[in-house]
């Protein structure tokens, strides 16, 4: 068996796991059978991972960290502004996800509940938040430090939910080369950055129209938010604020 020729480590176990997952259309039944199939002991699996859940979380963390490393290899990376860096991150991350789309869709679409299925994805939140903090987003200046700290946390949380929204959009995107996801990324990021300083209603409305038109009808895989409801609430709140004179 080919697995006998490979050194047993985290990388080889991950490779076998992804191959088996794709071949069977789901998780191996248990660690014992998985280890037996690849001729190593169950106890050796636990030297690297505590469970299949931990292994899957590590896979998504690897996607994230490889994305950041690729970006940082660009000699001009430090000179890019925050918006360009965030766009670069999204486009690169989803290229990585697309290269592994069959595995990703199986993992994020399985489980006893949406929240359970999305746990591997949710476990990269800490890394994502750290990345956003390093971007040093430019926002409206607030004179009180405590409010500034609150603003920073709110921005990171908002972008995290935005990130999950993009993942869900991508999962349901059936356009060639997932070009609609690229459009959604570009429109939402550009509008979001402008909203940090002002409220450009024209661009806000343009984004809302796109999201309401393109948001997938099948949103069962997103445990936090989905593109359709997010867009609807977004536009409802905007219209309500306009009618009340809050614009």
CSV table of C-alpha atoms in Angstrom, one decimal:
chain,number,residue,atom,x,y,z
A,1,UNK,CA,0.0,0.0,0.0
A,2,UNK,CA,1.3,3.4,-0.9
A,3,UNK,CA,0.7,4.8,2.6
A,4,UNK,CA,3.4,2.4,3.9
A,5,UNK,CA,6.0,4.3,1.9
A,6,UNK,CA,5.2,7.6,3.4
A,7,UNK,CA,6.5,8.9,6.7
A,8,UNK,CA,3.8,9.1,9.3
A,9,UNK,CA,3.3,12.7,10.3
A,10,UNK,CA,0.5,15.4,10.3
A,11,UNK,CA,0.9,16.0,6.6
A,12,UNK,CA,0.6,12.4,5.5
A,13,UNK,CA,-2.4,11.8,7.8
A,14,UNK,CA,-4.1,14.9,6.4
A,15,UNK,CA,-3.5,13.8,2.9
A,16,UNK,CA,-4.9,10.3,3.5
A,17,UNK,CA,-7.9,11.8,5.4
A,18,UNK,CA,-8.8,14.1,2.5
A,19,UNK,CA,-8.4,11.3,0.0
A,20,UNK,CA,-10.6,9.0,2.0
A,21,UNK,CA,-13.1,11.7,2.6
A,22,UNK,CA,-13.5,12.4,-1.1
A,23,UNK,CA,-13.5,8.7,-2.0
A,24,UNK,CA,-16.2,7.8,0.4
A,25,UNK,CA,-18.1,11.0,0.2
A,26,UNK,CA,-17.8,11.6,4.0
A,27,UNK,CA,-15.7,10.9,7.1
A,28,UNK,CA,-14.1,7.6,7.8
A,29,UNK,CA,-16.3,5.7,10.3
A,30,UNK,CA,-13.8,6.0,13.1
A,31,UNK,CA,-10.1,6.6,13.8
A,32,UNK,CA,-9.4,2.9,14.3
A,33,UNK,CA,-10.6,1.9,10.8
A,34,UNK,CA,-8.9,4.9,9.3
A,35,UNK,CA,-5.6,4.0,10.9
A,36,UNK,CA,-5.9,0.3,10.0
A,37,UNK,CA,-6.6,1.2,6.3
A,38,UNK,CA,-3.3,3.1,6.2
A,39,UNK,CA,-1.3,0.6,8.2
A,40,UNK,CA,-0.6,2.5,11.4
A,41,UNK,CA,-1.8,2.3,14.9
A,42,UNK,CA,-4.8,4.3,16.2
A,43,UNK,CA,-2.6,5.6,19.1
A,44,UNK,CA,-0.2,7.1,16.5
A,45,UNK,CA,-3.1,9.2,15.1
A,46,UNK,CA,-3.5,10.9,18.5
A,47,UNK,CA,0.2,12.0,18.5
A,48,UNK,CA,-0.9,14.6,15.9
A,49,UNK,CA,-4.7,15.1,16.2
A,50,UNK,CA,-7.1,14.6,19.0
A,51,UNK,CA,-10.0,13.8,16.7
A,52,UNK,CA,-11.4,14.1,13.2
A,53,UNK,CA,-12.8,17.5,14.3
A,54,UNK,CA,-9.4,18.7,15.2
A,55,UNK,CA,-8.0,17.4,11.9
A,56,UNK,CA,-10.6,19.2,9.9
A,57,UNK,CA,-10.0,22.4,11.8
A,58,UNK,CA,-6.3,22.1,11.2
A,59,UNK,CA,-7.0,21.8,7.4
A,60,UNK,CA,-8.9,25.1,7.3
A,61,UNK,CA,-6.3,26.8,9.5
A,62,UNK,CA,-3.7,25.6,7.0
A,63,UNK,CA,-5.7,27.1,4.1
A,64,UNK,CA,-5.7,30.4,6.0
A,65,UNK,CA,-2.1,30.4,7.0
A,66,UNK,CA,-0.9,29.5,3.5
A,67,UNK,CA,-2.9,32.3,2.1
A,68,UNK,CA,-1.3,34.8,4.4
A,69,UNK,CA,2.2,33.4,3.7
A,70,UNK,CA,1.6,33.7,-0.1
A,71,UNK,CA,0.5,37.3,0.4
A,72,UNK,CA,3.5,38.2,2.5
A,73,UNK,CA,5.9,36.8,-0.2
A,74,UNK,CA,4.9,39.7,-2.4
A,75,UNK,CA,7.7,42.2,-1.9
A,76,UNK,CA,5.3,45.1,-2.2
A,77,UNK,CA,2.8,43.7,0.4
A,78,UNK,CA,3.8,46.2,3.1
A,79,UNK,CA,3.1,49.2,0.8
A,80,UNK,CA,-0.5,48.2,0.0
A,81,UNK,CA,-3.3,49.9,1.8
A,82,UNK,CA,-5.8,48.1,4.0
A,83,UNK,CA,-8.4,47.7,1.3
A,84,UNK,CA,-5.9,46.2,-1.2
A,85,UNK,CA,-4.6,43.8,1.4
A,86,UNK,CA,-8.1,42.6,2.3
A,87,UNK,CA,-9.1,42.2,-1.3
A,88,UNK,CA,-5.8,40.3,-1.9
A,89,UNK,CA,-6.6,38.0,1.1
A,90,UNK,CA,-10.1,37.2,-0.1
A,91,UNK,CA,-9.1,36.5,-3.7
A,92,UNK,CA,-6.1,34.3,-2.7
A,93,UNK,CA,-8.0,32.5,0.1
A,94,UNK,CA,-10.9,31.5,-2.3
A,95,UNK,CA,-8.4,30.3,-4.9
A,96,UNK,CA,-7.1,28.0,-2.2
A,97,UNK,CA,-10.7,26.9,-1.3
A,98,UNK,CA,-11.5,26.4,-5.0
A,99,UNK,CA,-8.5,24.1,-5.4
A,100,UNK,CA,-10.1,22.0,-2.7
A,101,UNK,CA,-13.7,22.7,-3.4
A,102,UNK,CA,-15.0,19.1,-3.4
A,103,UNK,CA,-13.6,18.5,0.1
A,104,UNK,CA,-14.7,21.9,1.5
A,105,UNK,CA,-18.3,21.5,0.3
A,106,UNK,CA,-18.5,18.0,1.7
A,107,UNK,CA,-17.2,19.2,5.1
A,108,UNK,CA,-19.2,22.4,5.4
A,109,UNK,CA,-22.3,20.7,4.1
A,110,UNK,CA,-22.4,17.7,6.6
A,111,UNK,CA,-23.2,17.3,10.2
A,112,UNK,CA,-26.2,17.0,12.5
A,113,UNK,CA,-26.7,20.8,12.3
A,114,UNK,CA,-25.3,23.8,10.4
A,115,UNK,CA,-23.3,25.0,13.4
A,116,UNK,CA,-21.8,21.6,13.9
A,117,UNK,CA,-20.8,21.3,10.2
A,118,UNK,CA,-19.2,24.7,10.2
A,119,UNK,CA,-17.1,24.2,13.3
A,120,UNK,CA,-13.9,23.7,11.3
A,121,UNK,CA,-14.4,27.0,9.6
A,122,UNK,CA,-15.4,28.9,12.8
A,123,UNK,CA,-12.2,27.8,14.4
A,124,UNK,CA,-10.1,30.1,12.3
A,125,UNK,CA,-11.8,33.2,13.8
A,126,UNK,CA,-8.9,34.0,16.1
A,127,UNK,CA,-6.4,33.9,13.2
A,128,UNK,CA,-8.7,36.0,11.0
A,129,UNK,CA,-9.2,38.6,13.8
A,130,UNK,CA,-5.5,38.9,14.2
A,131,UNK,CA,-5.1,39.4,10.5
A,132,UNK,CA,-7.7,42.2,10.5
A,133,UNK,CA,-6.1,43.9,13.4
A,134,UNK,CA,-2.8,44.0,11.6
A,135,UNK,CA,-4.4,45.7,8.7
A,136,UNK,CA,-4.9,48.9,10.9
A,137,UNK,CA,-8.2,49.8,9.3
A,138,UNK,CA,-8.8,53.5,8.8
A,139,UNK,CA,-12.1,54.5,10.5
A,140,UNK,CA,-13.9,57.6,11.6
A,141,UNK,CA,-11.8,59.2,14.4
A,142,UNK,CA,-13.3,58.9,17.9
A,143,UNK,CA,-12.1,61.2,20.7
A,144,UNK,CA,-12.6,58.7,23.5
A,145,UNK,CA,-10.2,55.8,23.7
A,146,UNK,CA,-12.7,53.4,25.1
A,147,UNK,CA,-15.0,54.1,22.2
A,148,UNK,CA,-12.1,53.6,19.8
A,149,UNK,CA,-11.4,50.1,21.3
A,150,UNK,CA,-15.0,49.2,21.0
A,151,UNK,CA,-15.0,50.4,17.4
A,152,UNK,CA,-12.0,48.2,16.6
A,153,UNK,CA,-13.7,45.1,18.1
A,154,UNK,CA,-16.9,45.9,16.3
A,155,UNK,CA,-15.1,46.3,12.9
A,156,UNK,CA,-13.3,42.9,13.4
A,157,UNK,CA,-16.6,41.2,14.3
A,158,UNK,CA,-18.4,42.7,11.3
A,159,UNK,CA,-15.6,41.6,8.9
A,160,UNK,CA,-15.7,38.1,10.4
A,161,UNK,CA,-19.4,37.8,9.6
A,162,UNK,CA,-18.8,39.3,6.2
A,163,UNK,CA,-16.1,36.7,5.6
A,164,UNK,CA,-18.6,33.9,6.5
A,165,UNK,CA,-21.1,35.5,4.2
A,166,UNK,CA,-18.6,35.3,1.4
A,167,UNK,CA,-17.9,31.7,2.1
A,168,UNK,CA,-21.6,30.8,2.0
A,169,UNK,CA,-22.0,32.8,-1.3
A,170,UNK,CA,-19.0,30.9,-2.8
A,171,UNK,CA,-20.4,27.5,-1.7
A,172,UNK,CA,-23.6,28.2,-3.6
A,173,UNK,CA,-22.1,30.0,-6.6
A,174,UNK,CA,-22.6,28.1,-9.8
A,175,UNK,CA,-21.2,30.8,-12.2
A,176,UNK,CA,-18.1,29.9,-14.4
A,177,UNK,CA,-14.9,30.3,-12.4
A,178,UNK,CA,-17.0,31.6,-9.5
A,179,UNK,CA,-17.0,35.1,-11.1
A,180,UNK,CA,-20.1,36.2,-9.1
A,181,UNK,CA,-18.2,35.5,-5.9
A,182,UNK,CA,-15.3,37.7,-7.2
A,183,UNK,CA,-17.9,40.5,-7.9
A,184,UNK,CA,-19.5,40.1,-4.5
A,185,UNK,CA,-16.1,40.4,-2.8
A,186,UNK,CA,-15.1,43.5,-4.8
A,187,UNK,CA,-18.4,45.3,-4.3
A,188,UNK,CA,-18.8,44.5,-0.6
A,189,UNK,CA,-15.2,45.3,0.3
A,190,UNK,CA,-15.1,48.6,-1.5
A,191,UNK,CA,-18.5,49.7,-0.1
A,192,UNK,CA,-17.5,48.5,3.4
A,193,UNK,CA,-14.3,50.6,3.4
A,194,UNK,CA,-16.2,53.7,2.2
A,195,UNK,CA,-18.8,53.2,4.9
A,196,UNK,CA,-16.1,53.3,7.6
A,197,UNK,CA,-15.8,57.1,6.9
A,198,UNK,CA,-19.1,58.1,5.3
A,199,UNK,CA,-22.4,56.7,3.9
A,200,UNK,CA,-22.3,56.7,0.1
A,201,UNK,CA,-25.9,55.8,-0.7
A,202,UNK,CA,-25.3,55.2,-4.3
A,203,UNK,CA,-22.7,52.5,-3.8
A,204,UNK,CA,-24.6,51.1,-0.8
A,205,UNK,CA,-27.7,50.7,-3.0
A,206,UNK,CA,-25.5,49.2,-5.8
A,207,UNK,CA,-24.2,46.5,-3.5
A,208,UNK,CA,-27.6,45.8,-2.1
A,209,UNK,CA,-29.1,45.3,-5.6
A,210,UNK,CA,-26.3,42.9,-6.5
A,211,UNK,CA,-26.7,40.8,-3.3
A,212,UNK,CA,-30.4,40.6,-3.6
A,213,UNK,CA,-30.1,39.5,-7.2
A,214,UNK,CA,-27.3,37.0,-6.8
A,215,UNK,CA,-27.7,35.7,-3.2
A,216,UNK,CA,-28.2,31.9,-3.4
A,217,UNK,CA,-31.6,30.6,-2.5
A,218,UNK,CA,-30.1,27.5,-0.9
A,219,UNK,CA,-28.5,28.9,2.3
A,220,UNK,CA,-28.8,26.0,4.7
A,221,UNK,CA,-25.1,25.6,5.1
A,222,UNK,CA,-24.4,29.0,6.8
A,223,UNK,CA,-24.7,28.9,10.7
A,224,UNK,CA,-24.1,32.5,11.3
A,225,UNK,CA,-25.7,34.5,8.5
A,226,UNK,CA,-26.5,34.0,4.8
A,227,UNK,CA,-26.1,36.3,1.8
A,228,UNK,CA,-29.8,36.5,1.1
A,229,UNK,CA,-31.1,37.5,4.6
A,230,UNK,CA,-28.0,39.7,5.1
A,231,UNK,CA,-28.8,41.6,1.9
A,232,UNK,CA,-32.5,41.9,2.7
A,233,UNK,CA,-31.9,43.2,6.2
A,234,UNK,CA,-29.2,45.5,4.8
A,235,UNK,CA,-31.5,47.1,2.4
A,236,UNK,CA,-34.5,47.2,4.8
A,237,UNK,CA,-32.5,49.1,7.4
A,238,UNK,CA,-31.1,51.5,4.8
A,239,UNK,CA,-34.6,52.3,3.5
A,240,UNK,CA,-35.9,52.7,7.0
A,241,UNK,CA,-33.1,55.1,7.9
A,242,UNK,CA,-33.8,57.1,4.7
A,243,UNK,CA,-37.5,57.4,5.4
A,244,UNK,CA,-36.8,58.6,9.0
A,245,UNK,CA,-34.4,61.2,7.7
A,246,UNK,CA,-31.3,59.4,9.0
A,247,UNK,CA,-29.1,59.8,6.0
